[in-house]
PDB file of C-alpha atoms in Angstrom:
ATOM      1  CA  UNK A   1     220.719  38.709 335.214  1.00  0.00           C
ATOM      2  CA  UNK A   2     219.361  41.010 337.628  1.00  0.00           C
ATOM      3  CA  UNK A   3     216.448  40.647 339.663  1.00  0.00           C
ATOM      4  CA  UNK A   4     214.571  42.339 342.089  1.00  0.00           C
ATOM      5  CA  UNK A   5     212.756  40.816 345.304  1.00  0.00           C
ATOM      6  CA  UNK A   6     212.334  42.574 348.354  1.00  0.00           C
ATOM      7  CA  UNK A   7     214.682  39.755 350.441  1.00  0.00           C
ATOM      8  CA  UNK A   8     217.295  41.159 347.966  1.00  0.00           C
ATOM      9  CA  UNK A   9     220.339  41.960 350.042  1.00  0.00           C
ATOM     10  CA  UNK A  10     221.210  44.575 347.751  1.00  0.00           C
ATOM     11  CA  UNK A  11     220.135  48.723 348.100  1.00  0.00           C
ATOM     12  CA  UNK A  12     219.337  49.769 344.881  1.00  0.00           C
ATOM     13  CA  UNK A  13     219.667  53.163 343.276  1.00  0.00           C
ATOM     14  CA  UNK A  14     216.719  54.655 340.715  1.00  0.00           C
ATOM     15  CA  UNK A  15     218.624  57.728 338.493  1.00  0.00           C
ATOM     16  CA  UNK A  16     216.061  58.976 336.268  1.00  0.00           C
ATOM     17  CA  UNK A  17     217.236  61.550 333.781  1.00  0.00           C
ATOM     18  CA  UNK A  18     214.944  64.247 331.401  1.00  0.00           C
ATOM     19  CA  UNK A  19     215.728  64.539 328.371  1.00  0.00           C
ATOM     20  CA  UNK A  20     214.421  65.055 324.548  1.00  0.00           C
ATOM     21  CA  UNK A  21     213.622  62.539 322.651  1.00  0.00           C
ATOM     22  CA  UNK A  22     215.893  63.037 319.919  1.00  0.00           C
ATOM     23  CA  UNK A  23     218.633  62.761 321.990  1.00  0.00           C
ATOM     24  CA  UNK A  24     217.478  59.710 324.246  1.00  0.00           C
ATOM     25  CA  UNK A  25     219.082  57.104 322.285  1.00  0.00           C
ATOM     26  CA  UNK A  26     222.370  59.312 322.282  1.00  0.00           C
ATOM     27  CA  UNK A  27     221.889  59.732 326.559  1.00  0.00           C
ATOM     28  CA  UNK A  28     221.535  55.612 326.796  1.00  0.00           C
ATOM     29  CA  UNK A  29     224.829  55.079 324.537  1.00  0.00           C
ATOM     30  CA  UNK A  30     226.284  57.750 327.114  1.00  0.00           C
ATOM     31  CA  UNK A  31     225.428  55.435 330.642  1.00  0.00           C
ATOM     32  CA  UNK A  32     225.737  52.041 328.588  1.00  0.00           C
ATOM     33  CA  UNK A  33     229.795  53.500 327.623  1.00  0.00           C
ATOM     34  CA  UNK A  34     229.910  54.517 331.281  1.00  0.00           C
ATOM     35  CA  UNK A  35     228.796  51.437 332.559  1.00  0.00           C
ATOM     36  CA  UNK A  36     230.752  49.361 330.455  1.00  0.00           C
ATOM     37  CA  UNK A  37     234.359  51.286 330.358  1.00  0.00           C
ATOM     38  CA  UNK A  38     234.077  52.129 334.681  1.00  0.00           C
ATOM     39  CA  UNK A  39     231.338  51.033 336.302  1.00  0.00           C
ATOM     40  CA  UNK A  40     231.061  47.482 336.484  1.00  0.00           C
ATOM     41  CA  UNK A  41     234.003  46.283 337.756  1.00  0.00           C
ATOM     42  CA  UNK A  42     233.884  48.766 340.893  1.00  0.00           C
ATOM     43  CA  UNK A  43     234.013  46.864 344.557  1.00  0.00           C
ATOM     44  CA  UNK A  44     230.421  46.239 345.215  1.00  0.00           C
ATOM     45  CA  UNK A  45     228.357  46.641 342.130  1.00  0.00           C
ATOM     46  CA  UNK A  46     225.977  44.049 341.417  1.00  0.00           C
ATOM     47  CA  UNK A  47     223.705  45.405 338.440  1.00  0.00           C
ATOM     48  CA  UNK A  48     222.304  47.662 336.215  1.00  0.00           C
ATOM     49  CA  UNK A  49     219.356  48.351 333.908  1.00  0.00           C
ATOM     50  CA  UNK A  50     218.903  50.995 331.136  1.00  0.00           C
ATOM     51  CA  UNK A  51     215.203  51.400 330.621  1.00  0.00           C
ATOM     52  CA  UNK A  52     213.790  53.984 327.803  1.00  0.00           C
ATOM     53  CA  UNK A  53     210.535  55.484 328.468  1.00  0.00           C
ATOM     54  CA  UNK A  54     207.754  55.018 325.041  1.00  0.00           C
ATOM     55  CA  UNK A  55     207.227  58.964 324.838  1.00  0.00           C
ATOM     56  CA  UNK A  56     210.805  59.733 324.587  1.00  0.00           C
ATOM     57  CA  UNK A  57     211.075  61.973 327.301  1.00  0.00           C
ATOM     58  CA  UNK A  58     212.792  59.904 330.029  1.00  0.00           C
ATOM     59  CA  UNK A  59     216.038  57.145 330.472  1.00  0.00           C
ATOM     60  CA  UNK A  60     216.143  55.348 334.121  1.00  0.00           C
ATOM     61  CA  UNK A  61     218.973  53.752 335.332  1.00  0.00           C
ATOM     62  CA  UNK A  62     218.159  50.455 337.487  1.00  0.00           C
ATOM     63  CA  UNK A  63     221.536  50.190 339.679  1.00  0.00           C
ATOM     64  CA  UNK A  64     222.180  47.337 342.611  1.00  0.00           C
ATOM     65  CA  UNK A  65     224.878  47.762 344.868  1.00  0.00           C
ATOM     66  CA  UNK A  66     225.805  45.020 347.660  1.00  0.00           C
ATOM     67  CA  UNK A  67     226.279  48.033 350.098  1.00  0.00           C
ATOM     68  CA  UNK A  68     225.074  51.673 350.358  1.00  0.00           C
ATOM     69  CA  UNK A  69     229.377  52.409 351.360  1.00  0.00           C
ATOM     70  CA  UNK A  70     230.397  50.788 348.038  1.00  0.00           C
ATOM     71  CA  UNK A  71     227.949  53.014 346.168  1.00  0.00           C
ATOM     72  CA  UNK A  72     229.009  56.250 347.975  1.00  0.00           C
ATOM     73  CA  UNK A  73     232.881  55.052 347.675  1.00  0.00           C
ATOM     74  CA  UNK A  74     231.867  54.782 343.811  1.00  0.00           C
ATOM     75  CA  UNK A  75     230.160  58.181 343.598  1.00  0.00           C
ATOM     76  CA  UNK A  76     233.159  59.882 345.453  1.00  0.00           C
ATOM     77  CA  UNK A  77     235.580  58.266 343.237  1.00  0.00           C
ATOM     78  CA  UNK A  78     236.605  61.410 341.248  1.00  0.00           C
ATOM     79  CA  UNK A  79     238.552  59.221 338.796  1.00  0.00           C
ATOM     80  CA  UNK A  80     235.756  56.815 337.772  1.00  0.00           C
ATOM     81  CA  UNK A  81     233.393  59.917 337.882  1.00  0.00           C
ATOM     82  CA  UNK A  82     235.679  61.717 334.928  1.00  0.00           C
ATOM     83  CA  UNK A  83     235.247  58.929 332.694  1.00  0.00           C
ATOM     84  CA  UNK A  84     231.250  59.757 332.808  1.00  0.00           C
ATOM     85  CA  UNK A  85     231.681  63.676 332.279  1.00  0.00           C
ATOM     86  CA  UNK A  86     229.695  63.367 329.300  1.00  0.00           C
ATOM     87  CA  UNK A  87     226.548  62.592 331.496  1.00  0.00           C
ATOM     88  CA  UNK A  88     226.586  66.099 333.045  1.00  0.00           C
ATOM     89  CA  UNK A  89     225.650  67.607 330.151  1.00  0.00           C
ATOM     90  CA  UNK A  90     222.177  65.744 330.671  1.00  0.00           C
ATOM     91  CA  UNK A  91     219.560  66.216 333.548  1.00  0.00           C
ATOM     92  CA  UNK A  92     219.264  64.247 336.349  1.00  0.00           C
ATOM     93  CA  UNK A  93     215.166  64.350 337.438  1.00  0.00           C
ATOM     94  CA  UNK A  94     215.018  61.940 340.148  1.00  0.00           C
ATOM     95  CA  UNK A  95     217.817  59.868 341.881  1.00  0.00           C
ATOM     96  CA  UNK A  96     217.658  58.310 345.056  1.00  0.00           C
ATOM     97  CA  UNK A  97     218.956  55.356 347.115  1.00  0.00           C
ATOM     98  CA  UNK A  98     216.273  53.031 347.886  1.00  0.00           C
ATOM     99  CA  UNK A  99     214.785  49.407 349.477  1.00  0.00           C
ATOM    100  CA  UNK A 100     211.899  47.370 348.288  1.00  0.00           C
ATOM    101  CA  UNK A 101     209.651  47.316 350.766  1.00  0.00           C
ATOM    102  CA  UNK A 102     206.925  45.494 348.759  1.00  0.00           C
ATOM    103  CA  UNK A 103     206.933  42.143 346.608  1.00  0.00           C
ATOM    104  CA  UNK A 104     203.706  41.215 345.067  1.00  0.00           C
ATOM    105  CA  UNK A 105     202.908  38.409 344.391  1.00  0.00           C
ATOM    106  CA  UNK A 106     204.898  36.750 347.190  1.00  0.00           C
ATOM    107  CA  UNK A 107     206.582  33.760 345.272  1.00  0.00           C
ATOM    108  CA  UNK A 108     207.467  36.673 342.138  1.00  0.00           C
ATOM    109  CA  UNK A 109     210.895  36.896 341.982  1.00  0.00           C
ATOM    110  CA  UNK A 110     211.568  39.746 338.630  1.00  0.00           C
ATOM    111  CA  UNK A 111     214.030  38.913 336.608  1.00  0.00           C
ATOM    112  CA  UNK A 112     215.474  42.634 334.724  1.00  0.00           C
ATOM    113  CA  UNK A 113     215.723  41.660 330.831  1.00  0.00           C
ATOM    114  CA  UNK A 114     215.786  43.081 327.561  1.00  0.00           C
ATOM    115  CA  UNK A 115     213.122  43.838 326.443  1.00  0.00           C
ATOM    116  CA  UNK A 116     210.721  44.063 329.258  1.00  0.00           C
ATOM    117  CA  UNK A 117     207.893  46.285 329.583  1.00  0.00           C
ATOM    118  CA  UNK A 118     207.625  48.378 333.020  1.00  0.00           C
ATOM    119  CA  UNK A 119     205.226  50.897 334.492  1.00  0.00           C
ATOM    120  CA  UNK A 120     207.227  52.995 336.626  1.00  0.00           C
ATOM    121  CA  UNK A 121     204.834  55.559 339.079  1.00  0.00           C
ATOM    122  CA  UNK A 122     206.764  58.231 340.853  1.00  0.00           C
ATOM    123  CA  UNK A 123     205.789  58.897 344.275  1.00  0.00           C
ATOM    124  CA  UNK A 124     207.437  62.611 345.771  1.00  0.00           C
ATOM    125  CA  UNK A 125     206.087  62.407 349.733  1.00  0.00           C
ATOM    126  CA  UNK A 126     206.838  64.201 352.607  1.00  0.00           C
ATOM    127  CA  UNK A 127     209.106  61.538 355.080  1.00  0.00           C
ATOM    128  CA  UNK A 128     206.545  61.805 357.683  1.00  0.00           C
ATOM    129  CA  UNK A 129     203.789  60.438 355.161  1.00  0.00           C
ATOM    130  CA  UNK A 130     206.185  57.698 353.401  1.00  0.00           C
ATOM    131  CA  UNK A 131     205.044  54.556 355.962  1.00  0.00           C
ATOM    132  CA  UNK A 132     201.518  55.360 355.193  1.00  0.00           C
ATOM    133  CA  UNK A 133     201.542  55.222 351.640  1.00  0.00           C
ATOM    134  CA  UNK A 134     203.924  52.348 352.021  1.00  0.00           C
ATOM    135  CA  UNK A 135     201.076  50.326 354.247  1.00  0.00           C
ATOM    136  CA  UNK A 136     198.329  51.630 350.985  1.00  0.00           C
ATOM    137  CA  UNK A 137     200.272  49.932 348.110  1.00  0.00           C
ATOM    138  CA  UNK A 138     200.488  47.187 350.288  1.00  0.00           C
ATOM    139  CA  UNK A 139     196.979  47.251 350.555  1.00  0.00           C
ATOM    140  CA  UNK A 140     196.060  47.866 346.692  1.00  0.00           C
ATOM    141  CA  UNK A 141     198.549  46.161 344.876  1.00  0.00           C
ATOM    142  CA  UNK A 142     196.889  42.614 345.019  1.00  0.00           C
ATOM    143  CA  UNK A 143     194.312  44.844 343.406  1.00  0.00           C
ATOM    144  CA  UNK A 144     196.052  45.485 340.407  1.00  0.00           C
ATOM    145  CA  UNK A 145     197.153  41.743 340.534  1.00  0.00           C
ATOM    146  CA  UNK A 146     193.828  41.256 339.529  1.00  0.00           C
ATOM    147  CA  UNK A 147     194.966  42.097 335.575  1.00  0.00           C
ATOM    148  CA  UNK A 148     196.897  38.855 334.270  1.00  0.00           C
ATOM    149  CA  UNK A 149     198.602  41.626 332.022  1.00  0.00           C
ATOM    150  CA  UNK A 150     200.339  42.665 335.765  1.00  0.00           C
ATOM    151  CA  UNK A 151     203.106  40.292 336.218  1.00  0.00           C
ATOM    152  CA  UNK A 152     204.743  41.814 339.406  1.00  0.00           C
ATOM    153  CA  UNK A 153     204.505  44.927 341.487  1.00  0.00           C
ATOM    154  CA  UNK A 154     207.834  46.124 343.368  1.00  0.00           C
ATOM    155  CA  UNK A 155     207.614  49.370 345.482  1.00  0.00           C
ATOM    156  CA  UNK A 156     210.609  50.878 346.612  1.00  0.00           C
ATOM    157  CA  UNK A 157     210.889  53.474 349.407  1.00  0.00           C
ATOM    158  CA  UNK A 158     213.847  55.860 349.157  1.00  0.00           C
ATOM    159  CA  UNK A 159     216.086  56.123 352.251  1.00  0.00           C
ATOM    160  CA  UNK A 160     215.967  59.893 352.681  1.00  0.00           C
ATOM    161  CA  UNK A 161     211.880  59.555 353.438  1.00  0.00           C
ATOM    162  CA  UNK A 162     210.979  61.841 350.110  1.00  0.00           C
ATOM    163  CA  UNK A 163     210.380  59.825 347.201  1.00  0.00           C
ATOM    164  CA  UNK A 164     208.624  55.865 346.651  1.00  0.00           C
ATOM    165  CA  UNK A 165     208.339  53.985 342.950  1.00  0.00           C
ATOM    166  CA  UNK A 166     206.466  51.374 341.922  1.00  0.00           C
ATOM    167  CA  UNK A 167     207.885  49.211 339.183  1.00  0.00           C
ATOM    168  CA  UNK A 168     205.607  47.029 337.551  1.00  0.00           C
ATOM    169  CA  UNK A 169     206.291  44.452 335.548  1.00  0.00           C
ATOM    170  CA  UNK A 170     203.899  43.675 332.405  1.00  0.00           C
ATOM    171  CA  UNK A 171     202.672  41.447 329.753  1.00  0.00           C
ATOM    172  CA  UNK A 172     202.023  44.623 327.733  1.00  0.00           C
ATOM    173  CA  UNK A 173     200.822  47.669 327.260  1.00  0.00           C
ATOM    174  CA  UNK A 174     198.019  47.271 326.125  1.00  0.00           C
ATOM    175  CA  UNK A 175     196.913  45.161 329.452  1.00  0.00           C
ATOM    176  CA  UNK A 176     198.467  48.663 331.151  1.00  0.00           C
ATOM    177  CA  UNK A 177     195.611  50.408 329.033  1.00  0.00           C
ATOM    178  CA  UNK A 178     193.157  48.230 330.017  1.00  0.00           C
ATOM    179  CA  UNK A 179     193.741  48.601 333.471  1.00  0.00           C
ATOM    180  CA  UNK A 180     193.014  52.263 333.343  1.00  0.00           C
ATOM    181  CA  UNK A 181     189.412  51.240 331.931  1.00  0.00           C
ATOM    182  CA  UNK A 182     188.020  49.570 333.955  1.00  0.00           C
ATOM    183  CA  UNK A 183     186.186  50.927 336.829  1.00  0.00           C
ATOM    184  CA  UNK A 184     187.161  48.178 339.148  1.00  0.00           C
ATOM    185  CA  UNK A 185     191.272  49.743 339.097  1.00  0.00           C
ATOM    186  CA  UNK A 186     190.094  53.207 340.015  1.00  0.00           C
ATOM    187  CA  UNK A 187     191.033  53.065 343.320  1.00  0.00           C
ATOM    188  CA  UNK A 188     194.508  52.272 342.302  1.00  0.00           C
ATOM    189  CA  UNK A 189     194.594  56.126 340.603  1.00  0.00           C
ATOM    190  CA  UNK A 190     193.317  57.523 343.987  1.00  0.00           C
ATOM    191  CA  UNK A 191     195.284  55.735 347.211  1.00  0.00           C
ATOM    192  CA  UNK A 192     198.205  58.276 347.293  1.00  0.00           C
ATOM    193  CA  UNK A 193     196.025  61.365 347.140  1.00  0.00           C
ATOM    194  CA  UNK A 194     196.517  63.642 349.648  1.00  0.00           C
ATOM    195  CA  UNK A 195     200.110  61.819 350.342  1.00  0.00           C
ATOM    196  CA  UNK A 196     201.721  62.442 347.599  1.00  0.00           C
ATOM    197  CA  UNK A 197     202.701  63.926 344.470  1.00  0.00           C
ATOM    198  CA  UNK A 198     201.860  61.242 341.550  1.00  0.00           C
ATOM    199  CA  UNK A 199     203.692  60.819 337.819  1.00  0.00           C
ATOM    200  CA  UNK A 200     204.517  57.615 335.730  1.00  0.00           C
ATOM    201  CA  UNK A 201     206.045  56.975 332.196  1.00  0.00           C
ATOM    202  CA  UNK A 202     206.187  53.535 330.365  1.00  0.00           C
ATOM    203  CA  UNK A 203     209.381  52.061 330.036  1.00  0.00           C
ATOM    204  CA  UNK A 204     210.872  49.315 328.145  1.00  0.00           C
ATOM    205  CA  UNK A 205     214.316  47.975 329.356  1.00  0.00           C
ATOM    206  CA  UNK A 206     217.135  48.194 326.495  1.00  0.00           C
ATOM    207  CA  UNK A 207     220.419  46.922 328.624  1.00  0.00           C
ATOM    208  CA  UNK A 208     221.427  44.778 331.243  1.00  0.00           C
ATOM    209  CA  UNK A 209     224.669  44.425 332.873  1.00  0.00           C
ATOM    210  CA  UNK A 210     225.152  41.500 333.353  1.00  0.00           C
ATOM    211  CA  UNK A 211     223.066  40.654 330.152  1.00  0.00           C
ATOM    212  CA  UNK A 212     220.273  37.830 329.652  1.00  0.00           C
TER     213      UNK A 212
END
């Protein structure tokens, strides 16, 4: 199953599409065909995971490649591409290449699976302020550690310097909820301002390849 860690000797690639919510469900059959019928036998794929945001406004893709050439060979295959055509009738929001940077706590190693319930906080910074927000989370995340609802904290920094995520792994929700309570979090709300441009969505994840 996949997993993320930051001594993962993978690069992994976040594609987060828009889209309404009466048509997510039809947009995750769309990838899950994709992935199924082309993707996952190309040279150098490792994993991916299909997450659908709560509100019904958002589908992320999860990929792992063993190589940042195998995922551009795979992007400029215009074969394999034709067999996902569908997908360009849906829009793309965010996608970047990135690395995890971040691993909290230290012996956490997340394991992708149905099911699982992420917080996923968008990050769009300028490259020369990426490090420093980098060296923040860093600094807050054992903070949010704190919450036993928090299982692990991943931040990601993408290679072209403008974006960072945060995918965190949790219990539930409702921990999530409490978390934005309590006076004690606040200055997890606050670090990246001035940095960056902040959004997140809930997500739970609804395929793996390869599964469980």
């Amino acid at each position: 199953m996949p997993t993320i860690a930051k001594n993962n000797d993978v690069i992994t690639v976040i594609i987060i599409f828009e889209v309404e919510p009466e048509r997510q469900q039809e947009l995750i059959d769309t990838i899950g065909e994709f992935l199924e019928t082309a993707v996952k036998n190309q040279p150098g794929f490792v994993s991916s995971s299909l997450h659908k945001s709560i509100d019904g406004v958002r589908v992320m893709n999860y990929a792992q490649w063993e190589t940042l050439e195998d995922y551009q060979a795979f992007v400029n295959n215009s074969e394999v591409q034709a067999v996902g055509k569908k997908l360009f009738q849906f829009k793309i929001h965010e996608s970047h290449v990135y690395e995890v940077v971040v691993s909290l706590p230290d012996d956490a190693k997340l394991k992708i699976t149905k099911g699982g319930l992420i917080h996923l906080a968008e990050f769009r910074v300028k490259p020369e302020n990426q490090m420093r927000l980098v060296e923040l989370e860093r600094e807050y995340l054992p903070l949010g550690l704190q919450n036993p609802g928090l299982l692990s904290g991943n931040f990601h920094r993408s290679l072209d310097g403008v974006h960072n995520v945060n995918y965190g792994q949790w219990r539930s929700f409702e921990d999530f909820e409490e978390l934005l309570k309590d006076p004690k979090y606040k200055p997890l709300s606050e670090y990246w301002q001035g940095l960056a441009e902040n959004e997140f969505h809930l997500y739970e994840v609804v395929f793996t390849e390869p599964a469980d």
